[in-house]
XYZ file of C-alpha atoms in Angstrom:
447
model
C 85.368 154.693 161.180
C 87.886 153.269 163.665
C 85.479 149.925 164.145
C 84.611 149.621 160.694
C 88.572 149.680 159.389
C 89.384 146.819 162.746
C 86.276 144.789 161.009
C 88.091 145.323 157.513
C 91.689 144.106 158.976
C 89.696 141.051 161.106
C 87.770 140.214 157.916
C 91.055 140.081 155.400
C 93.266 138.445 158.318
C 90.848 135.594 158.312
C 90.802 135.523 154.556
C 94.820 135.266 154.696
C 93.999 132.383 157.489
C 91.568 130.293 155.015
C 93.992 130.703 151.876
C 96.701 129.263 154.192
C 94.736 127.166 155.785
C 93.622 125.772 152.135
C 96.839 125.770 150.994
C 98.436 123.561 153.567
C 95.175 121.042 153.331
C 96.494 120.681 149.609
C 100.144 120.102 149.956
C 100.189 118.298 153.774
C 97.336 115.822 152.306
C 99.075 115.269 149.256
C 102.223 115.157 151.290
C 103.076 111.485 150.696
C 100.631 110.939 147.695
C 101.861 109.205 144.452
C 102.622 111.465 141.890
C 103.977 111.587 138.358
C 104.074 107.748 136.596
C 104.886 106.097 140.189
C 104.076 102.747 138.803
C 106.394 102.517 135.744
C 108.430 99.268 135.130
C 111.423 100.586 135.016
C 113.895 101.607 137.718
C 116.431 104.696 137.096
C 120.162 104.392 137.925
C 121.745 107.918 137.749
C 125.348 107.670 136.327
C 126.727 110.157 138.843
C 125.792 108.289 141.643
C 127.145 105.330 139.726
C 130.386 103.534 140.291
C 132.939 105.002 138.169
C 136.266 104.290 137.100
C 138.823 104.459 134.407
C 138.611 108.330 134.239
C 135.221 108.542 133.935
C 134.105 111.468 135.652
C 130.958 113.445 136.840
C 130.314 116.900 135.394
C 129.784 119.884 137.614
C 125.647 120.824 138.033
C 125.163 123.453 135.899
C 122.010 125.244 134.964
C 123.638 127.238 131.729
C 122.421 126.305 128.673
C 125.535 126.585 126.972
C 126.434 123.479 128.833
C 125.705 119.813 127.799
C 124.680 118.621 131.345
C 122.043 121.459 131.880
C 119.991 119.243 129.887
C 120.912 116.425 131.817
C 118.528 114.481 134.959
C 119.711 117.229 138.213
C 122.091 119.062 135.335
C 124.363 116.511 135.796
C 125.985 113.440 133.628
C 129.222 111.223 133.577
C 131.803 111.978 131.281
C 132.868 108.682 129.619
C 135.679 109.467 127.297
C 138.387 108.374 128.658
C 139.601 104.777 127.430
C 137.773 102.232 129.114
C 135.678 104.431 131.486
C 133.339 102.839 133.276
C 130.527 102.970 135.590
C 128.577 100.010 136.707
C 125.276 99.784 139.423
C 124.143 97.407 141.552
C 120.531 96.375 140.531
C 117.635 96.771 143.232
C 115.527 94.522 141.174
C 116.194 91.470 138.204
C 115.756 92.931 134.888
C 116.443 92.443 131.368
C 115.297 95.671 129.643
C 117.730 98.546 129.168
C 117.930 102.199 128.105
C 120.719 104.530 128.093
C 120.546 107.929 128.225
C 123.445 109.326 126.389
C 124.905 112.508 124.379
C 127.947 112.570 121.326
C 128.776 115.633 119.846
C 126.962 116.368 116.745
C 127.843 114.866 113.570
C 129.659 112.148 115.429
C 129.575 108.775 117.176
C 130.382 106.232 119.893
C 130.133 102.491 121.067
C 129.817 101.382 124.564
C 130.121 97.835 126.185
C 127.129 96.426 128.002
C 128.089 93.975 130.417
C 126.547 91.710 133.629
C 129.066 92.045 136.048
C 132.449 90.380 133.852
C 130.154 88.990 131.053
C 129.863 91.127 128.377
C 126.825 90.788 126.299
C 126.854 93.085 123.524
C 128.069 96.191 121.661
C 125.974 99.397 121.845
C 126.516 102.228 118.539
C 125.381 105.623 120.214
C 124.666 108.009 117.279
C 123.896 111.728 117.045
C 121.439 111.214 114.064
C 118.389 112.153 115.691
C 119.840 114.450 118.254
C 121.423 118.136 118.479
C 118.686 120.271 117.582
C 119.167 124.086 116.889
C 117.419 127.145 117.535
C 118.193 130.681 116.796
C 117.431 132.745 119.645
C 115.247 130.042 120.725
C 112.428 130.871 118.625
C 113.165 129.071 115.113
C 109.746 127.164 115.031
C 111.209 124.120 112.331
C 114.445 124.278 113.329
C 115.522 124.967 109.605
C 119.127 125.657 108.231
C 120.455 126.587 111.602
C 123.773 126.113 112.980
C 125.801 126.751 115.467
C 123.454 128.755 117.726
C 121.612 127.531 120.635
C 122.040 123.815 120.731
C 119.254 121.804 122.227
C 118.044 117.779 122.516
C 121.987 117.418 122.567
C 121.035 113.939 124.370
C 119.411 111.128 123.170
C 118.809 107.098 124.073
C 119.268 104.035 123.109
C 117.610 100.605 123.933
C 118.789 96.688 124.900
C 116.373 93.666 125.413
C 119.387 91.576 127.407
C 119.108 87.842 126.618
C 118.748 87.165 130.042
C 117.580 89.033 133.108
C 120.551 90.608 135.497
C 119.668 89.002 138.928
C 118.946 91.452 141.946
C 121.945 92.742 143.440
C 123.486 91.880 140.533
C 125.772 94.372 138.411
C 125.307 96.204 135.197
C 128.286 97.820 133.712
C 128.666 99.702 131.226
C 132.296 100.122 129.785
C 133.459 102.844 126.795
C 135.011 101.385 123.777
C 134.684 104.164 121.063
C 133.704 108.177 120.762
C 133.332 110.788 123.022
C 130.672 109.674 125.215
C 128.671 111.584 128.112
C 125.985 109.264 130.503
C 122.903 110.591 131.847
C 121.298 107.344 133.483
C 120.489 103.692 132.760
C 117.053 102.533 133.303
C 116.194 98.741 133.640
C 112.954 96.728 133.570
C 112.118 93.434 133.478
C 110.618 92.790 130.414
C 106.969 91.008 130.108
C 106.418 87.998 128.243
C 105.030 89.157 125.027
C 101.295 89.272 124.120
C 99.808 86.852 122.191
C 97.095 86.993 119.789
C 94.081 87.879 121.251
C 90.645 85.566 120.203
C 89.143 86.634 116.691
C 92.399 88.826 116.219
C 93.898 88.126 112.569
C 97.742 88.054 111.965
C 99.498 90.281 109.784
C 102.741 87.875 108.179
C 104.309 90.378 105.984
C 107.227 92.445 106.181
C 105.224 96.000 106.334
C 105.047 97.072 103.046
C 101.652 95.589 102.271
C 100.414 96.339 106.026
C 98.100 99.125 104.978
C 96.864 96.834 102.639
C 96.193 94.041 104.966
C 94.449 96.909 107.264
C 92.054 97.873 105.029
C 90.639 94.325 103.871
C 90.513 93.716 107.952
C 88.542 97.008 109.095
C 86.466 96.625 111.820
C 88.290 93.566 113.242
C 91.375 93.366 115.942
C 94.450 93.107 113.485
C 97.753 91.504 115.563
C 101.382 91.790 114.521
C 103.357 89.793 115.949
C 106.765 90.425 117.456
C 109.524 91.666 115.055
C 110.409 95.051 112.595
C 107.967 96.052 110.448
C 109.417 99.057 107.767
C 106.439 100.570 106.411
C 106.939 104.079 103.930
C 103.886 105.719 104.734
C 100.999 106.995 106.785
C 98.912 104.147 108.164
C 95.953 105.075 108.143
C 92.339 103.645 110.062
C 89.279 104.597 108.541
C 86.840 101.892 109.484
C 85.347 102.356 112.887
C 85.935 99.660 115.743
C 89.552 98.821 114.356
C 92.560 97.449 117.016
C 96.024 97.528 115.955
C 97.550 95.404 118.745
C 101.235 94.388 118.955
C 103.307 92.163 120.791
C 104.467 94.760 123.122
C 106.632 97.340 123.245
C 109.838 95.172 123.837
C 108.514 92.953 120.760
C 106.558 94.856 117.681
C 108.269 97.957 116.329
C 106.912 99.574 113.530
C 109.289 101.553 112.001
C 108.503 104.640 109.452
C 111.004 105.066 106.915
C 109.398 107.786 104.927
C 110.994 111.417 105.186
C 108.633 113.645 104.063
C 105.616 115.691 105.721
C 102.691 113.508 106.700
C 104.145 110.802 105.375
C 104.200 108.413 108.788
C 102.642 107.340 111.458
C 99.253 106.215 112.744
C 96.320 107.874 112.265
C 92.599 107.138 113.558
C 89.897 109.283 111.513
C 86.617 106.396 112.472
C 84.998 106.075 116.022
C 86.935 103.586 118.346
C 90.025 103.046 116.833
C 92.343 101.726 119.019
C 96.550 101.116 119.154
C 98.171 99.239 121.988
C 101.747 97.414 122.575
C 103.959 98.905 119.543
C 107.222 100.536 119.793
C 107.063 102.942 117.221
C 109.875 104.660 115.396
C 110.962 106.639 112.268
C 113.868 107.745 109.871
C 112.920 111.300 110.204
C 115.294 113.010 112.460
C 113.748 117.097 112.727
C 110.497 118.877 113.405
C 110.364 119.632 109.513
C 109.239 117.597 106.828
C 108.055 114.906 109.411
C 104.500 113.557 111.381
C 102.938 112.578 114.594
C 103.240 108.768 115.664
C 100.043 109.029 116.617
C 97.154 111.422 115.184
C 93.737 111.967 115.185
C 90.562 111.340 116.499
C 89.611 108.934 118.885
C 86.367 108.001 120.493
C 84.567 106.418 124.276
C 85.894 103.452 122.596
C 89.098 103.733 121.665
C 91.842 102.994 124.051
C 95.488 103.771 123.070
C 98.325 101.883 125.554
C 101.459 100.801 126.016
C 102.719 103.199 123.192
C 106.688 103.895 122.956
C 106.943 106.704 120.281
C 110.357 108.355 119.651
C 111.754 110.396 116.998
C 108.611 111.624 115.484
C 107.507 115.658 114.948
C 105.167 114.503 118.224
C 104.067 111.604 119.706
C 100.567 112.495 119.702
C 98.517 115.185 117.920
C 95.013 114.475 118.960
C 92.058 116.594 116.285
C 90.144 115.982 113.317
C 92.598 117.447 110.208
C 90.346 115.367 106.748
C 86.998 114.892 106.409
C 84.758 112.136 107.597
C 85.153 110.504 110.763
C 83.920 111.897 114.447
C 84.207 116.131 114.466
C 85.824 115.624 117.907
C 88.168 113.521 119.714
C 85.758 112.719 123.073
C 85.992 110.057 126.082
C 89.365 108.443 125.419
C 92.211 107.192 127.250
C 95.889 106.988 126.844
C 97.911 105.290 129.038
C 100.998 103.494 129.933
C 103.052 105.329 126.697
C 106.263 106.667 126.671
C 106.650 109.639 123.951
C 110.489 110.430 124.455
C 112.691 112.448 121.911
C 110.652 113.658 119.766
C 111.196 116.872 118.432
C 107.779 118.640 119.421
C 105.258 118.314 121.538
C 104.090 115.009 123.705
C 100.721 114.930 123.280
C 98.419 117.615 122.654
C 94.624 117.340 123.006
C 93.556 119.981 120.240
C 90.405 121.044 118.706
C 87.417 120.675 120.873
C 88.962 117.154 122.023
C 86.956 117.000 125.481
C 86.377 114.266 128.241
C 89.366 112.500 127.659
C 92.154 111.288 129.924
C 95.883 110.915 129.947
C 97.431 108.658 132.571
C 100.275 106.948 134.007
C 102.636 108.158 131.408
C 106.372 109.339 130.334
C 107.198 112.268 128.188
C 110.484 113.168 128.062
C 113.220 114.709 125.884
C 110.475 116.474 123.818
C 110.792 119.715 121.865
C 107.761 121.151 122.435
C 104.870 120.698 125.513
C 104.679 117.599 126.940
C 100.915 117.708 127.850
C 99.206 120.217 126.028
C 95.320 121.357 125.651
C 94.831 123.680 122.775
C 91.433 125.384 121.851
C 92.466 125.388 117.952
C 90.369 127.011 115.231
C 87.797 128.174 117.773
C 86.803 124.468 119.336
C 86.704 124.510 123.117
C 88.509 121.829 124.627
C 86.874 120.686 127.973
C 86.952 118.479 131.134
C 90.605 116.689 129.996
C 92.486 115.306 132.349
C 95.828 114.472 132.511
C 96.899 112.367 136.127
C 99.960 110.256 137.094
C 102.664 111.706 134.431
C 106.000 112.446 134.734
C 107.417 114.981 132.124
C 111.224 115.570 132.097
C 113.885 116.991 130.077
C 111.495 119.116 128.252
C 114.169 121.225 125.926
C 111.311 123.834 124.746
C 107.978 124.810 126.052
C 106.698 123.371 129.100
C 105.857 120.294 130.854
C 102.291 120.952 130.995
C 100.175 123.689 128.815
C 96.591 124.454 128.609
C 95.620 126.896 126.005
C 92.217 128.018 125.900
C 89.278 125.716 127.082
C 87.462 124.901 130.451
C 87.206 122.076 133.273
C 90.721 120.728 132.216
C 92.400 119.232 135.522
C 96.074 118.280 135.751
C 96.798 116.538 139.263
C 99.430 114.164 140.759
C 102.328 115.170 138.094
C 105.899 115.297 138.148
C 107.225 118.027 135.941
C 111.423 117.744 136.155
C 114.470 119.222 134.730
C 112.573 121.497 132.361
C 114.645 124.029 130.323
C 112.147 126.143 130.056
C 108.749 126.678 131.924
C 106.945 124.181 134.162
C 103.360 124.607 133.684
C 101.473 127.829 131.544
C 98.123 128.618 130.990
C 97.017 131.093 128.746
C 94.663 131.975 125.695
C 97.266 132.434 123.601
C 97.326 130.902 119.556
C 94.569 133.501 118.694
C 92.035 131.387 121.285
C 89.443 133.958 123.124
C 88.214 131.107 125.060
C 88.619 131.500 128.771
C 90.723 129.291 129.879
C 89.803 127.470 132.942
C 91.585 124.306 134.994
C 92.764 122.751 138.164
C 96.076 121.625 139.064
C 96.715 120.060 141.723
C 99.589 118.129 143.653
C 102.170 118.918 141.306
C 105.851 118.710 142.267
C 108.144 121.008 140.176
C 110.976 120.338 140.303
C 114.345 122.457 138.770
């Protein structure tokens, strides 16, 4: 009995040995791997660790979410309401595209002077419109006739295209002129020359309001739109297969949805390789209700869907078949290179048997819902998605990355950051009975 207990202890010791041993294989070889969207354009410059002066002033970390900074990169922002506060960085790399990551207090506003070193280049209006979100005891699913409890998505951003570049070691500043203002970061790119029409492409030349027109006398063919703002007051909608809608880029084409009502915006694909690349999309809607997905539907082995900048939508991508006609599943497709940021629920979420398809090099952040979600609706399985080289942040419900129901589905090389909520789950939960199976792998969580 003695021998056979010692033979028990030897044989659950070296168990204990090979899960360590395992363990430290996967985090000490993935020690200095790239992780999260390591290759985006754009470099961050974090306004407390900004130059400040004037009375502007950095908020004390705090990880209550009664307080405005625990949404906020590392729970902490600049307060910039002081008269003339400013902070300014010095710029590691020459770039001409600019976001600011900002918070006013609901129902108000502010302006803010952008400025390369002494020149000042323009006036900034930072507006609550689309921000301050409320939830009553966190659990409100629309977010509907609720006030004053629970406050969330209290920040929100807004974007530059500089006439010129701001040389290397040059400095953008970034002085208060109106409102009470709070900074989270700047982040500035240089911007790429915009795309031109590719061969056999034809050019849309209206304003928008005939564009669905002009999409379905064109289906099967690569439509272009060049660079501008295109207002367009309904769904668009792609039901011929091996359809492009290509734009000038995401610094050049914006559509923008000025519809306010339920399904009434956005793009959706319902034919086999459909694909959308270089748009900045945007919308008028500004809550979870009574809105749509900038992107939705199916999408096929040949459909690619890239350089995407969706904000302000209910998501910025709902991926399942909803109508009839079209492919039954989403299956073999790629999104990459998007940005889905402040939009009031999920990211993206692969849903209804969507299988085989991958999600790369991408930014989610600011979302009200998961950021990267699998869901095994209405009894579909989802399997063998993958989504690699992400970085989700801000998250102000849900998680960063959610798998519900469905098999095979790998996550690996993701950053998940500043969360308010969970990090990763995986469960069958939705009414799915599906087991739910997956790999994750060099993740880094981080608070």
């Amino acid at each position: 009995m003695r021998n056979k207990l010692h033979f028990i202890f030897l044989r659950r010791v070296q168990y204990y040995h090979i899960i360590l041993w395992f363990f430290f294989l996967l985090f000490a070889s993935g020690s200095y791997a790239q992780r999260g969207y390591y290759d985006a354009p754009y470099k961050r410059y974090e306004a407390n660790l900004g130059q400040l002066s004037n009375g502007a002033s950095v908020t004390a970390k705090s990880y209550s979410q009664a307080d405005l900074q625990s949404e906020a990169s590392d729970q902490q922002c600049v307060n910039m309401s002081a008269t003339n506060a400013t902070v300014q960085w010095t710029l590691s790399e020459a770039a001409d595209g600019l976001v600011i990551r900002y918070s006013v207090p609901d129902g108000q506003s502010g302006t803010i002077g952008v400025y390369n070193g002494n020149t000042k280049l323009t006036t900034l209006t930072l507006t609550s419109v689309w921000s301050w979100e409320y939830l009553w005891s966190n659990g409100n699913p629309n977010n509907n006739g609720i006030t004053n409890q629970n406050p969330r998505m209290r920040f929100d951003e807004v974007r530059y295209k500089l006439p010129a570049k701001i040389a290397v070691n040059g400095t953008l500043k970034l002085v208060r002129e109106s409102g009470n203002v709070h900074i989270d970061f700047a982040e500035m790119e240089p911007v790429p020359t915009a795309v031109t029409a590719p061969a056999g492409a034809v050019t849309y030349s209206g304003n928008g309001s005939d564009l669905q027109t002009f999409i379905d006398a064109n289906g099967g063919k690569k439509i272009f739109l060049p660079a501008g703002v295109y207002n367009v007051n309904r769904e668009l909608y792609f039901g011929s297969a091996n359809t492009s809608l290509i734009g000038a880029g995401m610094w050049y084409t914006q559509i923008n949805f000025t519809n306010t009502s339920s399904l009434n915006g956005g793009l959706r694909a319902n034919a086999s390789n459909i694909s959308f690349t270089d748009l900045y999309l945007t919308t008028n809607s500004a809550s979870r209700s009574n809105s749509y997905k900038a992107i939705n539907g199916v999408f096929t082995s040949g459909s690619i869907v890239k350089n995407i900048w969706a904000e302000h939508f209910e998501c910025g991508a709902w991926i399942a078949q909803y109508n009839s006609g079209g492919p039954a599943i989403a299956d073999g497709f790629t999104l990459s290179h998007c940005r889905f940021r402040n939009n009031y629920a999920d990211g993206i979420n692969l849903c209804k048997g969507t299988a085989n398809s991958i999600v790369e090099h991408c930014n989610f952040r600011n979302n009200g819902d998961d950021d990267q979600a699998i869901w095994s609706a209405d009894g579909l399985e989802c399997i063998n998605n993958t989504f690699r080289y992400n970085t989700s942040e801000n998250c102000w419900r849900a998680c960063g990355l959610a798998i519900y129901g469905g098999k095979n589905n790998k996550g690996y090389n993701l950053i998940i950051k500043d969360n308010l909520e969970a990090g990763i789950r995986v469960s069958n939960n939705f009414r799915e009975r599906h087991l739910t199976t997956m790999v994750c792998t060099k993740f880094m969580i981080l608070p």
